[in-house]
C-alpha positions as a LaTeX table, in Angstrom:
\begin{tabular}{lrrr}
\hline
Residue & $x$ (\AA) & $y$ (\AA) & $z$ (\AA) \\
\hline
Met1 & $-25.89$ & 1.71 & 5.59 \\
Thr2 & $-23.88$ & 1.84 & 2.39 \\
Asn3 & $-21.61$ & $-0.94$ & 1.19 \\
Ser4 & $-18.24$ & $-0.40$ & 2.87 \\
Leu5 & $-14.73$ & $-1.32$ & 1.86 \\
Ile6 & $-13.36$ & $-3.29$ & 4.80 \\
Phe7 & $-10.30$ & $-5.09$ & 3.47 \\
Phe8 & $-8.26$ & $-5.91$ & 0.38 \\
Asp9 & $-5.66$ & $-8.54$ & $-0.49$ \\
Leu10 & $-2.44$ & $-8.28$ & $-2.46$ \\
Pro11 & $-1.40$ & $-11.44$ & $-4.30$ \\
Ser12 & 2.00 & $-12.99$ & $-3.65$ \\
Asp13 & 3.75 & $-16.24$ & $-4.38$ \\
Asp14 & 5.52 & $-15.82$ & $-1.00$ \\
Pro15 & 3.15 & $-14.28$ & 1.60 \\
His16 & 5.75 & $-14.56$ & 4.38 \\
Ala17 & 8.35 & $-12.56$ & 2.41 \\
Ala18 & 5.69 & $-10.05$ & 1.32 \\
Gly19 & 4.57 & $-9.64$ & 4.94 \\
Glu20 & 8.15 & $-8.97$ & 6.02 \\
Phe21 & 8.59 & $-6.50$ & 3.12 \\
Tyr22 & 5.56 & $-4.41$ & 4.16 \\
Ala23 & 6.50 & $-4.60$ & 7.85 \\
Lys24 & 9.92 & $-3.11$ & 7.04 \\
Val25 & 8.76 & $-0.57$ & 4.45 \\
Phe26 & 5.76 & 0.83 & 6.35 \\
Gly27 & 6.27 & $-0.35$ & 9.93 \\
Trp28 & 3.07 & $-2.42$ & 9.95 \\
Glu29 & 2.52 & $-5.53$ & 12.05 \\
Asn30 & 2.89 & $-8.72$ & 9.98 \\
Asp31 & 0.22 & $-11.08$ & 11.36 \\
Pro32 & 0.56 & $-14.58$ & 9.76 \\
Arg33 & $-2.78$ & $-16.40$ & 9.75 \\
Pro34 & $-1.13$ & $-19.00$ & 9.31 \\
Lys35 & 2.44 & $-18.18$ & 8.27 \\
Gly36 & 3.04 & $-18.53$ & 4.55 \\
Val37 & $-0.64$ & $-19.07$ & 3.74 \\
Tyr38 & $-2.22$ & $-15.72$ & 4.52 \\
His39 & $-0.75$ & $-12.66$ & 6.20 \\
Arg40 & $-2.79$ & $-9.79$ & 7.63 \\
Met41 & $-0.96$ & $-6.48$ & 7.68 \\
Val42 & $-2.02$ & $-4.28$ & 10.62 \\
Pro43 & $-1.03$ & $-0.61$ & 10.37 \\
Gly44 & $-2.38$ & 0.24 & 13.82 \\
Gly45 & $-3.75$ & 3.61 & 14.85 \\
Phe46 & $-7.01$ & 5.32 & 13.93 \\
Phe47 & $-8.35$ & 7.60 & 11.23 \\
Lys48 & $-8.06$ & 11.21 & 12.37 \\
Asn49 & $-10.86$ & 13.67 & 13.06 \\
Lys50 & $-10.65$ & 17.12 & 11.44 \\
Asp51 & $-9.10$ & 18.50 & 14.65 \\
Gly52 & $-6.29$ & 15.92 & 14.47 \\
Ser53 & $-7.56$ & 13.74 & 17.32 \\
Asp54 & $-8.15$ & 10.00 & 16.88 \\
Ser55 & $-11.59$ & 8.98 & 15.67 \\
Gln56 & $-13.22$ & 5.70 & 16.69 \\
Ile57 & $-12.42$ & 4.19 & 13.28 \\
Gly58 & $-9.31$ & 2.02 & 13.14 \\
Asn59 & $-7.03$ & 2.21 & 10.11 \\
Leu60 & $-7.86$ & $-0.37$ & 7.45 \\
His61 & $-5.93$ & $-3.61$ & 7.33 \\
Met62 & $-4.72$ & $-5.41$ & 4.24 \\
Gly63 & $-4.13$ & $-9.06$ & 3.47 \\
Ile64 & $-1.48$ & $-10.88$ & 1.49 \\
Ser65 & $-2.83$ & $-13.99$ & $-0.18$ \\
Asn66 & $-0.91$ & $-16.92$ & $-1.61$ \\
Val67 & $-1.63$ & $-17.23$ & $-5.34$ \\
Ala68 & $-1.06$ & $-21.01$ & $-5.12$ \\
Asn69 & $-4.28$ & $-21.36$ & $-3.08$ \\
Val70 & $-6.16$ & $-18.13$ & $-2.35$ \\
Arg71 & $-8.25$ & $-18.46$ & 0.83 \\
Pro72 & $-11.10$ & $-18.42$ & 1.67 \\
His73 & $-12.68$ & $-20.68$ & $-0.93$ \\
Pro74 & $-15.19$ & $-23.56$ & $-0.55$ \\
Asp75 & $-12.84$ & $-26.01$ & $-2.31$ \\
Pro76 & $-9.81$ & $-26.82$ & $-0.09$ \\
Ala77 & $-7.67$ & $-26.98$ & $-3.26$ \\
Gly78 & $-8.67$ & $-23.43$ & $-4.21$ \\
Ile79 & $-9.24$ & $-22.26$ & $-7.75$ \\
Glu80 & $-7.22$ & $-21.37$ & $-10.84$ \\
Pro81 & $-5.25$ & $-19.35$ & $-11.74$ \\
Arg82 & $-2.46$ & $-20.19$ & $-9.30$ \\
Thr83 & 0.15 & $-17.79$ & $-10.65$ \\
Met84 & 0.96 & $-14.12$ & $-10.38$ \\
Ala85 & $-0.44$ & $-11.78$ & $-13.05$ \\
Lys86 & 2.54 & $-10.45$ & $-14.98$ \\
Glu87 & 1.25 & $-8.17$ & $-17.73$ \\
Gly88 & $-1.14$ & $-5.29$ & $-18.02$ \\
Arg89 & $-2.62$ & $-2.79$ & $-15.62$ \\
Lys90 & $-3.37$ & $-3.97$ & $-12.10$ \\
Pro91 & $-4.98$ & $-2.23$ & $-9.13$ \\
Arg92 & $-2.94$ & 0.49 & $-7.44$ \\
Ile93 & $-2.80$ & 0.70 & $-3.67$ \\
Trp94 & $-2.65$ & 4.21 & $-2.21$ \\
Ile95 & $-0.79$ & 4.73 & 1.07 \\
Leu96 & $-0.98$ & 8.02 & 2.99 \\
Ile97 & 2.51 & 8.87 & 4.27 \\
Gly98 & 2.45 & 9.22 & 8.06 \\
Asp99 & 3.48 & 12.46 & 9.74 \\
Asp100 & 6.41 & 10.64 & 11.35 \\
Asp101 & 7.77 & 9.19 & 8.09 \\
Thr102 & 9.11 & 10.44 & 4.76 \\
Pro103 & 8.74 & 9.31 & 1.17 \\
Glu104 & 12.53 & 9.21 & 0.89 \\
Arg105 & 12.82 & 6.64 & 3.71 \\
Ile106 & 9.93 & 4.56 & 2.39 \\
Leu107 & 11.25 & 4.51 & $-1.19$ \\
Ala108 & 14.82 & 3.74 & $-0.10$ \\
Thr109 & 13.66 & 0.84 & 2.08 \\
Ala110 & 11.35 & $-0.52$ & $-0.61$ \\
Glu111 & 14.10 & $-0.33$ & $-3.24$ \\
Glu112 & 16.63 & $-1.96$ & $-0.89$ \\
Leu113 & 14.17 & $-4.84$ & $-0.44$ \\
Gly114 & 13.68 & $-5.39$ & $-4.18$ \\
Ala115 & 11.02 & $-2.87$ & $-5.23$ \\
Lys116 & 11.28 & $-0.90$ & $-8.49$ \\
Ile117 & 10.74 & 2.87 & $-8.20$ \\
Leu118 & 8.34 & 4.10 & $-10.90$ \\
Trp119 & 8.49 & 7.81 & $-10.07$ \\
Arg120 & 9.27 & 10.32 & $-7.36$ \\
Asn121 & 8.38 & 13.91 & $-6.64$ \\
His122 & 5.13 & 14.60 & $-8.45$ \\
Tyr123 & 2.39 & 17.05 & $-7.42$ \\
Trp124 & $-1.22$ & 16.41 & $-8.44$ \\
Ser125 & $-3.17$ & 19.65 & $-8.06$ \\
Glu126 & $-6.58$ & 18.03 & $-8.57$ \\
Phe127 & $-6.28$ & 16.38 & $-5.14$ \\
Asn128 & $-3.57$ & 18.66 & $-3.73$ \\
Gly129 & $-1.04$ & 15.98 & $-2.97$ \\
Tyr130 & 2.58 & 14.98 & $-3.40$ \\
Asn131 & 3.03 & 11.48 & $-4.75$ \\
His132 & 5.64 & 8.85 & $-5.45$ \\
Cys133 & 5.24 & 5.28 & $-6.72$ \\
Phe134 & 6.91 & 1.88 & $-6.65$ \\
Val135 & 6.19 & $-1.70$ & $-7.70$ \\
Asp136 & 6.78 & $-4.28$ & $-4.97$ \\
Pro137 & 8.71 & $-7.49$ & $-5.74$ \\
Trp138 & 5.38 & $-9.25$ & $-6.54$ \\
Gly139 & 4.27 & $-6.69$ & $-9.14$ \\
Asn140 & 1.81 & $-4.70$ & $-6.99$ \\
Glu141 & 1.86 & $-0.94$ & $-7.64$ \\
Ile142 & 2.04 & 1.15 & $-4.47$ \\
Leu143 & 1.36 & 4.88 & $-4.72$ \\
Leu144 & 2.55 & 7.03 & $-1.82$ \\
Trp145 & 0.47 & 10.12 & $-1.04$ \\
Gly146 & 1.52 & 13.15 & 0.99 \\
Lys147 & $-0.92$ & 15.93 & 1.87 \\
Ala148 & 0.24 & 19.24 & 0.41 \\
Gly149 & $-1.91$ & 21.40 & 2.74 \\
Glu150 & $-3.28$ & 24.89 & 2.19 \\
Asn151 & $-1.30$ & 27.11 & $-0.18$ \\
Pro152 & 1.32 & 24.46 & $-0.91$ \\
Val153 & 4.82 & 25.39 & $-1.99$ \\
Ile154 & 5.72 & 22.86 & $-4.67$ \\
Pro155 & 9.46 & 22.07 & $-4.71$ \\
Asp156 & 11.18 & 22.99 & $-7.97$ \\
Asp157 & 12.21 & 19.39 & $-8.69$ \\
Tyr158 & 8.58 & 18.15 & $-8.64$ \\
Thr159 & 6.64 & 17.49 & $-11.82$ \\
Arg160 & 3.10 & 18.89 & $-11.83$ \\
Glu161 & $-0.31$ & 18.20 & $-13.27$ \\
\hline
\end{tabular}
C-alpha cells in the first residue's frame, strides 16, 4: 500500500469561528473536538465512480487547529510558534465545487464572512477546469475548482492559460 493522504489541518487563532465560516461557505458539518480547540470539518458524501455512482470511499475531512496550542503533541503546552503565519506563500487548499452549488454563491458567502477574493473566472486548460480563489479570514488560500467537461465552452469573461 502506498502512503495515503488522510487529513490536513488549517491553522486558525479562532477554530470555532473558522469552523462556522467553512460550515456556512461549503455546507460542511462543523464537528468541535472540543469546541475552540480543534474542529473537524466533515463534508459528507463519497467520492464518485466513473459512472457517477457513490464509491466506498468517503470524502476527505479537514481539521482546523488552534495556533495557540496545536494538538496532538506530546507536551500539553504544545510547541512554538503560537501565531498565524502572515507573510509569504502558504499551502493552497483545492475544493471541487459540488454539482448542487455555484462558485458565485460560494464566493459571495465567503466574502460576506470576511474572505478576500483573489480572482474569479479563470480557465486552466492543462487540467481542463474553471477556477476561482479566495483567502479566508485566517490567511488560508482556498482555490475553487469546477470541472469543464468534454469540449468545454469557455465564457468570454474568463481568463485562460
